[in-house]
C-alpha cells in the first residue's frame, strides 16, 4: 500500500476505476498476443501448401514448355529476381557494416 496521507488517499471509486483499467489493459494485451499467435500459426500452417503449389506450378510450366517448345518464363524471371536480391543484400550489408565493397 502507498504511504498516502489520510486526506490524499484515493477513494474507493478511483481505486476501482484504476483496478478496472489495469485489468482491461491486461486483457487487451492478452487478446492482441493471442491474435498475433493465431496469425503466425496460420502462416506457418499454410507454408507447406504454398510450397506444394509452387512446386506444382514449376512442374506445370516445365511440362508446358516441353509440349509447346517455348522457353520457360519463370526461370528467367526468377533468375533476375535472385540477382536483384543478392545485389540489394550486398549493398545493404556493406552500408550497415561501414565497410567498403
PDB file of C-alpha atoms in Angstrom:
ATOM      1  CA  UNK A   1       0.000   0.000   0.000  1.00  0.00           C
ATOM      2  CA  UNK A   2       1.170   3.523  -0.723  1.00  0.00           C
ATOM      3  CA  UNK A   3       2.078   5.887   2.030  1.00  0.00           C
ATOM      4  CA  UNK A   4      -0.684   8.402   1.408  1.00  0.00           C
ATOM      5  CA  UNK A   5      -1.818  10.938   3.894  1.00  0.00           C
ATOM      6  CA  UNK A   6      -5.313  10.243   5.065  1.00  0.00           C
ATOM      7  CA  UNK A   7      -6.656  13.244   3.182  1.00  0.00           C
ATOM      8  CA  UNK A   8      -4.815  12.339  -0.054  1.00  0.00           C
ATOM      9  CA  UNK A   9      -5.723   8.664  -0.197  1.00  0.00           C
ATOM     10  CA  UNK A  10      -7.761   7.877  -3.345  1.00  0.00           C
ATOM     11  CA  UNK A  11     -11.370   6.992  -2.789  1.00  0.00           C
ATOM     12  CA  UNK A  12     -12.971   3.649  -3.471  1.00  0.00           C
ATOM     13  CA  UNK A  13     -14.336   4.753  -6.827  1.00  0.00           C
ATOM     14  CA  UNK A  14     -10.961   5.967  -8.052  1.00  0.00           C
ATOM     15  CA  UNK A  15      -9.254   2.777  -6.850  1.00  0.00           C
ATOM     16  CA  UNK A  16     -11.939   0.656  -8.513  1.00  0.00           C
ATOM     17  CA  UNK A  17     -11.539   2.580 -11.766  1.00  0.00           C
ATOM     18  CA  UNK A  18      -7.770   2.171 -11.638  1.00  0.00           C
ATOM     19  CA  UNK A  19      -8.106  -1.576 -10.984  1.00  0.00           C
ATOM     20  CA  UNK A  20     -10.626  -1.998 -13.815  1.00  0.00           C
ATOM     21  CA  UNK A  21      -8.385  -0.003 -16.172  1.00  0.00           C
ATOM     22  CA  UNK A  22      -5.412  -2.215 -15.296  1.00  0.00           C
ATOM     23  CA  UNK A  23      -7.486  -5.358 -15.749  1.00  0.00           C
ATOM     24  CA  UNK A  24      -8.865  -4.157 -19.097  1.00  0.00           C
ATOM     25  CA  UNK A  25      -5.375  -3.253 -20.330  1.00  0.00           C
ATOM     26  CA  UNK A  26      -4.040  -6.685 -19.417  1.00  0.00           C
ATOM     27  CA  UNK A  27      -6.977  -8.434 -21.073  1.00  0.00           C
ATOM     28  CA  UNK A  28      -6.467  -6.348 -24.215  1.00  0.00           C
ATOM     29  CA  UNK A  29      -2.761  -7.255 -24.241  1.00  0.00           C
ATOM     30  CA  UNK A  30      -3.588 -10.958 -23.957  1.00  0.00           C
ATOM     31  CA  UNK A  31      -6.148 -10.691 -26.772  1.00  0.00           C
ATOM     32  CA  UNK A  32      -3.636  -8.931 -29.043  1.00  0.00           C
ATOM     33  CA  UNK A  33      -0.976 -11.564 -28.301  1.00  0.00           C
ATOM     34  CA  UNK A  34      -3.483 -14.357 -28.963  1.00  0.00           C
ATOM     35  CA  UNK A  35      -4.461 -12.811 -32.297  1.00  0.00           C
ATOM     36  CA  UNK A  36      -0.820 -12.449 -33.317  1.00  0.00           C
ATOM     37  CA  UNK A  37      -0.189 -16.049 -32.275  1.00  0.00           C
ATOM     38  CA  UNK A  38      -3.138 -17.213 -34.367  1.00  0.00           C
ATOM     39  CA  UNK A  39      -1.822 -15.243 -37.342  1.00  0.00           C
ATOM     40  CA  UNK A  40       1.646 -16.775 -37.003  1.00  0.00           C
ATOM     41  CA  UNK A  41       0.117 -20.248 -36.682  1.00  0.00           C
ATOM     42  CA  UNK A  42      -1.987 -19.699 -39.804  1.00  0.00           C
ATOM     43  CA  UNK A  43       1.040 -18.537 -41.796  1.00  0.00           C
ATOM     44  CA  UNK A  44       3.127 -21.468 -40.592  1.00  0.00           C
ATOM     45  CA  UNK A  45       0.364 -23.950 -41.418  1.00  0.00           C
ATOM     46  CA  UNK A  46      -0.172 -22.596 -44.940  1.00  0.00           C
ATOM     47  CA  UNK A  47       3.527 -22.561 -45.806  1.00  0.00           C
ATOM     48  CA  UNK A  48       3.668 -26.238 -46.881  1.00  0.00           C
ATOM     49  CA  UNK A  49       0.590 -25.702 -49.059  1.00  0.00           C
ATOM     50  CA  UNK A  50       2.202 -22.697 -50.732  1.00  0.00           C
ATOM     51  CA  UNK A  51       5.429 -24.653 -51.267  1.00  0.00           C
ATOM     52  CA  UNK A  52       3.482 -27.547 -52.806  1.00  0.00           C
ATOM     53  CA  UNK A  53       1.605 -25.178 -55.117  1.00  0.00           C
ATOM     54  CA  UNK A  54       4.892 -23.540 -56.154  1.00  0.00           C
ATOM     55  CA  UNK A  55       6.452 -26.914 -56.975  1.00  0.00           C
ATOM     56  CA  UNK A  56       3.373 -27.911 -58.975  1.00  0.00           C
ATOM     57  CA  UNK A  57       3.424 -24.581 -60.840  1.00  0.00           C
ATOM     58  CA  UNK A  58       7.086 -25.078 -61.779  1.00  0.00           C
ATOM     59  CA  UNK A  59       6.327 -28.624 -62.918  1.00  0.00           C
ATOM     60  CA  UNK A  60       3.356 -27.399 -64.967  1.00  0.00           C
ATOM     61  CA  UNK A  61       5.463 -24.691 -66.573  1.00  0.00           C
ATOM     62  CA  UNK A  62       8.190 -27.193 -67.438  1.00  0.00           C
ATOM     63  CA  UNK A  63       5.601 -29.528 -68.960  1.00  0.00           C
ATOM     64  CA  UNK A  64       4.006 -26.703 -70.965  1.00  0.00           C
ATOM     65  CA  UNK A  65       7.428 -25.594 -72.182  1.00  0.00           C
ATOM     66  CA  UNK A  66       8.233 -29.121 -73.308  1.00  0.00           C
ATOM     67  CA  UNK A  67       4.914 -29.541 -75.100  1.00  0.00           C
ATOM     68  CA  UNK A  68       4.848 -26.133 -76.801  1.00  0.00           C
ATOM     69  CA  UNK A  69       8.582 -25.702 -77.375  1.00  0.00           C
ATOM     70  CA  UNK A  70       8.512 -22.218 -75.866  1.00  0.00           C
ATOM     71  CA  UNK A  71      11.141 -21.242 -73.270  1.00  0.00           C
ATOM     72  CA  UNK A  72      10.264 -21.186 -69.579  1.00  0.00           C
ATOM     73  CA  UNK A  73       9.430 -17.695 -68.397  1.00  0.00           C
ATOM     74  CA  UNK A  74       9.500 -18.401 -64.655  1.00  0.00           C
ATOM     75  CA  UNK A  75      13.151 -19.431 -64.673  1.00  0.00           C
ATOM     76  CA  UNK A  76      14.232 -16.216 -66.389  1.00  0.00           C
ATOM     77  CA  UNK A  77      12.145 -14.042 -64.068  1.00  0.00           C
ATOM     78  CA  UNK A  78      13.312 -15.961 -61.008  1.00  0.00           C
ATOM     79  CA  UNK A  79      16.960 -15.621 -62.017  1.00  0.00           C
ATOM     80  CA  UNK A  80      16.559 -11.872 -62.427  1.00  0.00           C
ATOM     81  CA  UNK A  81      14.844 -11.552 -59.061  1.00  0.00           C
ATOM     82  CA  UNK A  82      17.545 -13.602 -57.370  1.00  0.00           C
ATOM     83  CA  UNK A  83      20.273 -11.425 -58.860  1.00  0.00           C
ATOM     84  CA  UNK A  84      18.449  -8.290 -57.705  1.00  0.00           C
ATOM     85  CA  UNK A  85      18.003  -9.647 -54.163  1.00  0.00           C
ATOM     86  CA  UNK A  86      21.700 -10.569 -53.958  1.00  0.00           C
ATOM     87  CA  UNK A  87      22.702  -7.130 -55.216  1.00  0.00           C
ATOM     88  CA  UNK A  88      20.397  -5.385 -52.722  1.00  0.00           C
ATOM     89  CA  UNK A  89      21.588  -7.586 -49.837  1.00  0.00           C
ATOM     90  CA  UNK A  90      25.233  -6.849 -50.570  1.00  0.00           C
ATOM     91  CA  UNK A  91      24.538  -3.117 -50.841  1.00  0.00           C
ATOM     92  CA  UNK A  92      22.686  -3.006 -47.522  1.00  0.00           C
ATOM     93  CA  UNK A  93      25.153  -5.334 -45.785  1.00  0.00           C
ATOM     94  CA  UNK A  94      28.157  -3.210 -46.714  1.00  0.00           C
ATOM     95  CA  UNK A  95      26.323   0.004 -45.867  1.00  0.00           C
ATOM     96  CA  UNK A  96      25.328  -1.315 -42.428  1.00  0.00           C
ATOM     97  CA  UNK A  97      28.766  -2.666 -41.590  1.00  0.00           C
ATOM     98  CA  UNK A  98      30.506   0.507 -42.748  1.00  0.00           C
ATOM     99  CA  UNK A  99      32.983  -1.418 -44.867  1.00  0.00           C
ATOM    100  CA  UNK A 100      33.703  -0.527 -48.460  1.00  0.00           C
ATOM    101  CA  UNK A 101      32.821  -3.017 -51.136  1.00  0.00           C
TER     102      UNK A 101
END
